[in-house]
Coordinates of C-alpha atoms and ligand atoms in Angstrom, one line a residue:
X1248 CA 27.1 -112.0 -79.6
X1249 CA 24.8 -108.9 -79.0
X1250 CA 26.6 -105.9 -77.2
X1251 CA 25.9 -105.6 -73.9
X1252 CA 24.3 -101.9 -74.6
X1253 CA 21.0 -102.7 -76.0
X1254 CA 20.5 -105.3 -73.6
X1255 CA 21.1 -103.6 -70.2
X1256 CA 18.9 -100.4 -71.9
X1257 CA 16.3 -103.0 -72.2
X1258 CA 16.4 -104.4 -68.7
X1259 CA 16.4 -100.9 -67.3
X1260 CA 13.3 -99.8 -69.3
X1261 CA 11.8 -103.0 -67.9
X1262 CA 12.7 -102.4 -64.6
X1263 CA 11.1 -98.9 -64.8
X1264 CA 8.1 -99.6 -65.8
X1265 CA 4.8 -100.8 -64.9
X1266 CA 2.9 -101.9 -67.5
X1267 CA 4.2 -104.0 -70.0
X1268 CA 3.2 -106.3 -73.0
X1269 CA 4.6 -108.7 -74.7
X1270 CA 3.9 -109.9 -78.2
X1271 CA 5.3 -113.4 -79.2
X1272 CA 5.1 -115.0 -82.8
X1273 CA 6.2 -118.2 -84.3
X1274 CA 9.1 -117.6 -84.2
X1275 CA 9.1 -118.5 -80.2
X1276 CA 7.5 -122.1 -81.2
X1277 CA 9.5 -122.4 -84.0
X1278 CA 12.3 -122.7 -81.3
X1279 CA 10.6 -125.7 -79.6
X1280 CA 10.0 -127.6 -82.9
X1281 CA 6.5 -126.2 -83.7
X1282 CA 6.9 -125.1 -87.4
X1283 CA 4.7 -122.2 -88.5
X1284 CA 1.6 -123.4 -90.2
X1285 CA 3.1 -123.2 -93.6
X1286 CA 7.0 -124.7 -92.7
X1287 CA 5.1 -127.5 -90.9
X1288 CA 2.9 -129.0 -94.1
X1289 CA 5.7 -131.2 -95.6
X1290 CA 4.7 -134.8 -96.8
X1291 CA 1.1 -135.4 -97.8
X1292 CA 0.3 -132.1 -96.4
X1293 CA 2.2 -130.0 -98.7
X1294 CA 0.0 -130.3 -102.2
X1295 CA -2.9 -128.5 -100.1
X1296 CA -3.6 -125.0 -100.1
X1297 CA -3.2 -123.7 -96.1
X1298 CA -7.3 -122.5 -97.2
X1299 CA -8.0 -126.1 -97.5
X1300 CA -6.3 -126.8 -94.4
X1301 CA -7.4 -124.5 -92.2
X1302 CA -11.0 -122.2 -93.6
X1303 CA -14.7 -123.1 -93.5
X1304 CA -14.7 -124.0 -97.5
X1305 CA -11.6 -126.5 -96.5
X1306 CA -13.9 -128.3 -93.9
X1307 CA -17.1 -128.4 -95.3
X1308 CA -15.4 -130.2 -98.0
X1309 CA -13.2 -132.2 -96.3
X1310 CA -13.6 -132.4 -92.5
X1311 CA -11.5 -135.2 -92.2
X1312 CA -8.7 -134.5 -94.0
X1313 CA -8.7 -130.4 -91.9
X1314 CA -9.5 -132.8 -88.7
X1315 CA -6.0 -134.8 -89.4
X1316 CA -3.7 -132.3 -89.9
X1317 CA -4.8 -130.4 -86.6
X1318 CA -4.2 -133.8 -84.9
X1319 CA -0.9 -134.0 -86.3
X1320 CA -0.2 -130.5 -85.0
X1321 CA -1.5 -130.9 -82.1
X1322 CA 1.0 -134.4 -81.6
X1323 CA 3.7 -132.4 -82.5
X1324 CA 2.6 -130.2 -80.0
X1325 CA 2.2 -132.3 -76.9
X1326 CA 5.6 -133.5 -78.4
X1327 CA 7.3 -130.2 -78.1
X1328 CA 8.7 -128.7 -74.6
X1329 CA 9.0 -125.1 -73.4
X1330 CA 11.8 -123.9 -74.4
X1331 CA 14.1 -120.9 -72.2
X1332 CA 12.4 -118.0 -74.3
X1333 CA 8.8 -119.2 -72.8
X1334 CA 10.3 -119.4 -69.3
X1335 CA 12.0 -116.3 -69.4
X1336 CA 8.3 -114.8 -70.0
X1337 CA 7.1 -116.7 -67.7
X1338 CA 9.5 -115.5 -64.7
X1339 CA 9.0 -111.3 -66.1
X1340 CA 5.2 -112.2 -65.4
X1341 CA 6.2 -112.6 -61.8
X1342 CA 8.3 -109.8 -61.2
X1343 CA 6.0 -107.7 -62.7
X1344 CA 2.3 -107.7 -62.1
X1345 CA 1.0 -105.6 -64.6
X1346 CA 2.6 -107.9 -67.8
X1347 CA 0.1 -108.8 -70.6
X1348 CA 1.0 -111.7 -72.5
X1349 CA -0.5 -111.8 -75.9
X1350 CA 0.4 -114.8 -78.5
X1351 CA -0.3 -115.2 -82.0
X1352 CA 0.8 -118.7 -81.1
X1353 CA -1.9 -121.2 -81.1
X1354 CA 0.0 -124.0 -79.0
X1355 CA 0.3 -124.0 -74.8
X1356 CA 3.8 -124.1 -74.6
X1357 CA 3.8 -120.3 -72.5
X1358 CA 1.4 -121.9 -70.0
X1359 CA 3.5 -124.9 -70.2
X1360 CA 6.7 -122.7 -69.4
X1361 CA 4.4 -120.9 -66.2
X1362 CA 2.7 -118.4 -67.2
X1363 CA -0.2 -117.8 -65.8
X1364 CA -2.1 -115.6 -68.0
X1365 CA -1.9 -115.9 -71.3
X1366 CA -4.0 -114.3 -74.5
X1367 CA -4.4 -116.2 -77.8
X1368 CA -5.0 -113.9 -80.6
X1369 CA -5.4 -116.6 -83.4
X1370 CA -6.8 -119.7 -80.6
X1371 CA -6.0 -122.8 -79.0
X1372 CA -5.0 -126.0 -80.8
X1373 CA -6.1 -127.6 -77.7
X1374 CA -9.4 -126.6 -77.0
X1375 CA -12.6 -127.8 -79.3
X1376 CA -15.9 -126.4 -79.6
X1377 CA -18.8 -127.3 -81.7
X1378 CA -18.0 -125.4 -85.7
X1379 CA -22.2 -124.8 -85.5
X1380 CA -23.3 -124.1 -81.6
X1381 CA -19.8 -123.1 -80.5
X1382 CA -20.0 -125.3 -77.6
X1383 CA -17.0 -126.3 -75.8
X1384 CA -16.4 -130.4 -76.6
X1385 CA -13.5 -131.7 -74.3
X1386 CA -11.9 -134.1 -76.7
X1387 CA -11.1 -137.5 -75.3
X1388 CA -7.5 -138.7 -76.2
X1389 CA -8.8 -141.8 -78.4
X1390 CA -10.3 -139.1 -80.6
X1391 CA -7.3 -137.7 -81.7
X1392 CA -6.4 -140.8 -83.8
X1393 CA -9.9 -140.8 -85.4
X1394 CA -10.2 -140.1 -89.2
X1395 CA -13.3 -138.0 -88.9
X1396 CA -13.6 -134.9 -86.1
X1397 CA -16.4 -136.1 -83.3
X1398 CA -20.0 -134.9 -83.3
X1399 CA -21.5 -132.1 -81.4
X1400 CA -23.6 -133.6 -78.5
X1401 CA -25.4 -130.9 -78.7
X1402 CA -26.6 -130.0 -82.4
X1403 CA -24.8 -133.3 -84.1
X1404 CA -22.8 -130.6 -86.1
X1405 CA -18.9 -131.0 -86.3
X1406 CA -16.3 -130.1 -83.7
X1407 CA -13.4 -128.6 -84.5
X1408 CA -10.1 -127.0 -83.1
X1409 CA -10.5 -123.3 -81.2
X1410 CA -8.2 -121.6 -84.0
X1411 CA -9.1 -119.2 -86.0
X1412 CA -8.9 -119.9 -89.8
X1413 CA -8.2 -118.3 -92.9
X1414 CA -11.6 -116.0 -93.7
X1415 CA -12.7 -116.1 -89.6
X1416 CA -12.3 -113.1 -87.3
X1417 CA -10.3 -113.1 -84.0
X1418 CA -11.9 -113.5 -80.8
X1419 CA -12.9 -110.1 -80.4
X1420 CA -12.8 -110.2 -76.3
X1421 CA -8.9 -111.1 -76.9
X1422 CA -8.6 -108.3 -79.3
X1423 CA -10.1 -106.0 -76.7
X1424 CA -7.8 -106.8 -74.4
X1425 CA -4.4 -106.5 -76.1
X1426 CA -5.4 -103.3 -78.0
X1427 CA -6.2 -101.3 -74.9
X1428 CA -3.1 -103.1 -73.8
X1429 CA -1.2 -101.5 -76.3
X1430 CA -2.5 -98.3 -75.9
X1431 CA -1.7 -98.1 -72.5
X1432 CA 1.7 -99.7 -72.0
X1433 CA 5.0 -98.0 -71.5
X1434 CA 6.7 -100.9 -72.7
X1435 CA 6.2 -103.2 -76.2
X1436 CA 8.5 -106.3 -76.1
X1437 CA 8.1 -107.6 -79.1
X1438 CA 9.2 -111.2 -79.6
X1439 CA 9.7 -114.0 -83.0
X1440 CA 7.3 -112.3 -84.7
X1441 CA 7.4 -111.4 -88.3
X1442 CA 5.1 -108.4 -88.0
X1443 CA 3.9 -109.1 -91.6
X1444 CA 0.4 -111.0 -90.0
X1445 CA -2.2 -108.5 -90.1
X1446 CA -4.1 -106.8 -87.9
X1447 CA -1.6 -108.3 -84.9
X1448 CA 1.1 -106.7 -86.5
X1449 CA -0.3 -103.5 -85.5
X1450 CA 0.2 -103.8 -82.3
X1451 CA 3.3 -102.7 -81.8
X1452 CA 2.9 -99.2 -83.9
X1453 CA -0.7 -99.0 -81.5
X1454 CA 1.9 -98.9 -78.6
X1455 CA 4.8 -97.0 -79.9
X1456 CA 2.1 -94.2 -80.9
X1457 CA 0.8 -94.0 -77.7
X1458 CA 4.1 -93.4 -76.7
X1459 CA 5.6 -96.7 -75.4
X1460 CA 8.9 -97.9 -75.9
X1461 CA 9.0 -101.2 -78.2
X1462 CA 11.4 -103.6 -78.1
X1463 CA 11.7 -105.9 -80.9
X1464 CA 13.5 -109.4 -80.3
X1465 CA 14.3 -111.5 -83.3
X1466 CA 17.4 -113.5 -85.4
X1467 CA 15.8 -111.5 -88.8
X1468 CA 15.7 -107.5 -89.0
X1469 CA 11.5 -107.7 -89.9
X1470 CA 9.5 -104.1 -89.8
X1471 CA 9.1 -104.5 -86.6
X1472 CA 12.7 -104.3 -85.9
X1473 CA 12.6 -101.3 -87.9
X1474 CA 10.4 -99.2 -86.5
X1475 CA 11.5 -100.5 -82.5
X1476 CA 13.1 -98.3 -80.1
X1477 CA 15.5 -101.1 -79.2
X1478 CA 16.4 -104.4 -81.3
X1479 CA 18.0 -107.5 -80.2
X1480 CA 18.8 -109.5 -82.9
X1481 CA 18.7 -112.8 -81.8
X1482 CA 16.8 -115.9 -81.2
X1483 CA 14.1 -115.5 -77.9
X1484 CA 15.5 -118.7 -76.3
X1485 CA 18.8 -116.8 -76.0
X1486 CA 18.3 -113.0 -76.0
X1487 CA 15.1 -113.5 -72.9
X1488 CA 17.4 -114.8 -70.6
X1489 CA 20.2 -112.7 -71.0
X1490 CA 17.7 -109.4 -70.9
X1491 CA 16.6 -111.3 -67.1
X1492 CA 19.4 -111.6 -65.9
X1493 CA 20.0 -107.7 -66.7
X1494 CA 17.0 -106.8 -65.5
X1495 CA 17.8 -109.0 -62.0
X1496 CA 20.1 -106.9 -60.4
X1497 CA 18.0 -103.6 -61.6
X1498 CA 14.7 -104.4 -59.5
X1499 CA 14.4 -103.1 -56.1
Ligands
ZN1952 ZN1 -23.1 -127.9 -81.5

């Protein structure tokens, strides 16, 4: 049971300010049943390196065997539901404007949930483009049981998932936009991330230096919980809601 302190300091922070962002990590999925990437190769999938799985050296080898597993992902995926931790985000985006949502989740279950806008650091599991030409491909749902990842209509190269693999950079229009974020936010809320994943787990020391508050919410004391100006420990799915319904009676 978390002490009513922490929470209601939260909510009023919240309710006080104008510009907030909020980080979320797999942790969040992890509460819908999407495993993070390394908990979720069990079975056949867990004699391969995660390079082999998921890096340009893994596909040129084996595009096949990289196209599978995102397919099984993404099943699991489309199998999983929103779960109260993505809704509660979803309902702090409408009560106030200025709330940038960035993930380092590469599944849709926070536009699933309602939110609206919604920046993926590390990709979509549901997008394709071309791995050569970068084209968008909009995969047909017969091609998700195929052995071998479809062809590029327009240079006959590979398609692949939008994620970003081990080795690739991130999008560098989403990094823009969550570092200048950060830098201008008063408040960090900081959400089932391990802060361990570099350069994302940055972000919330890019805030707190230019002098936001940062909230850390999370069942495990991580750095980030550390070095936040308020922690509630806790699962997202169950701390989120609580901190709304604090913050409720707090708006104008
Ligand atoms: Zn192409």
């Amino acid at each position: 049971m978390i002490p009513t302190t922490p929470i209601r300091q939260a909510a009023q922070a919240l309710a006080q300010a104008h510009h907030i962002v909020c980080l979320t990590g797999a942790g969040v999925s992890a509460e819908s049943g999407v495993a993070p990437f390394r908990a979720a190769q069990t079975g056949l999938w867990s004699k391969f390196y995660p390079q082999r799985l998921a890096s340009q050296e893994g596909f040129a080898d084996d595009p096949g065997l990289v196209w599978r597993w995102y397919m099984e992902r993404l099943r699991t995926v489309e199998a999983a539901a929103p779960n109260p931790g993505h809704r509660a985000l979803a309902q702090l985006e409408t009560l106030k404007p200025a709330f940038t949502l960035v993930t380092q989740n590469v599944d849709n279950l926070h536009e699933r949930a309602g939110s609206r806008q919604v920046y993926h650091i590390h990709g979509r599991i549901n997008h394709f483009r071309c791995n050569y030409c970068r084209a968008e491909y909009p995969l047909q749902a017969h091609e998700q049981t195929q052995e071998q990842p479809p062809i590029c209509p327009h240079c006959s190269e590979l398609v692949r998932p939008d994620v970003v693999w081990f080795g690739e950079s991130l999008p560098v229009d989403v990094v823009d936009i969550a570092w200048r974020a950060a830098e201008s936010c008063e408040i960090m809320l900081v959400v089932g991330t391990s802060g361990v994943v570099y350069p994302v787990a940055q972000l919330p020391s890019v805030a707190k230096r230019a002098g936001a508050l940062v909230i850390d919410v999370n069942p495990q004391c991580t750095p980030v919980s550390e070095m936040a100006d308020i922690f509630l420990q806790g699962a997202g799915g169950v701390v989120l809601p609580q901190l709304l319904e604090a913050l409720s009676p707090t708006l104008p």
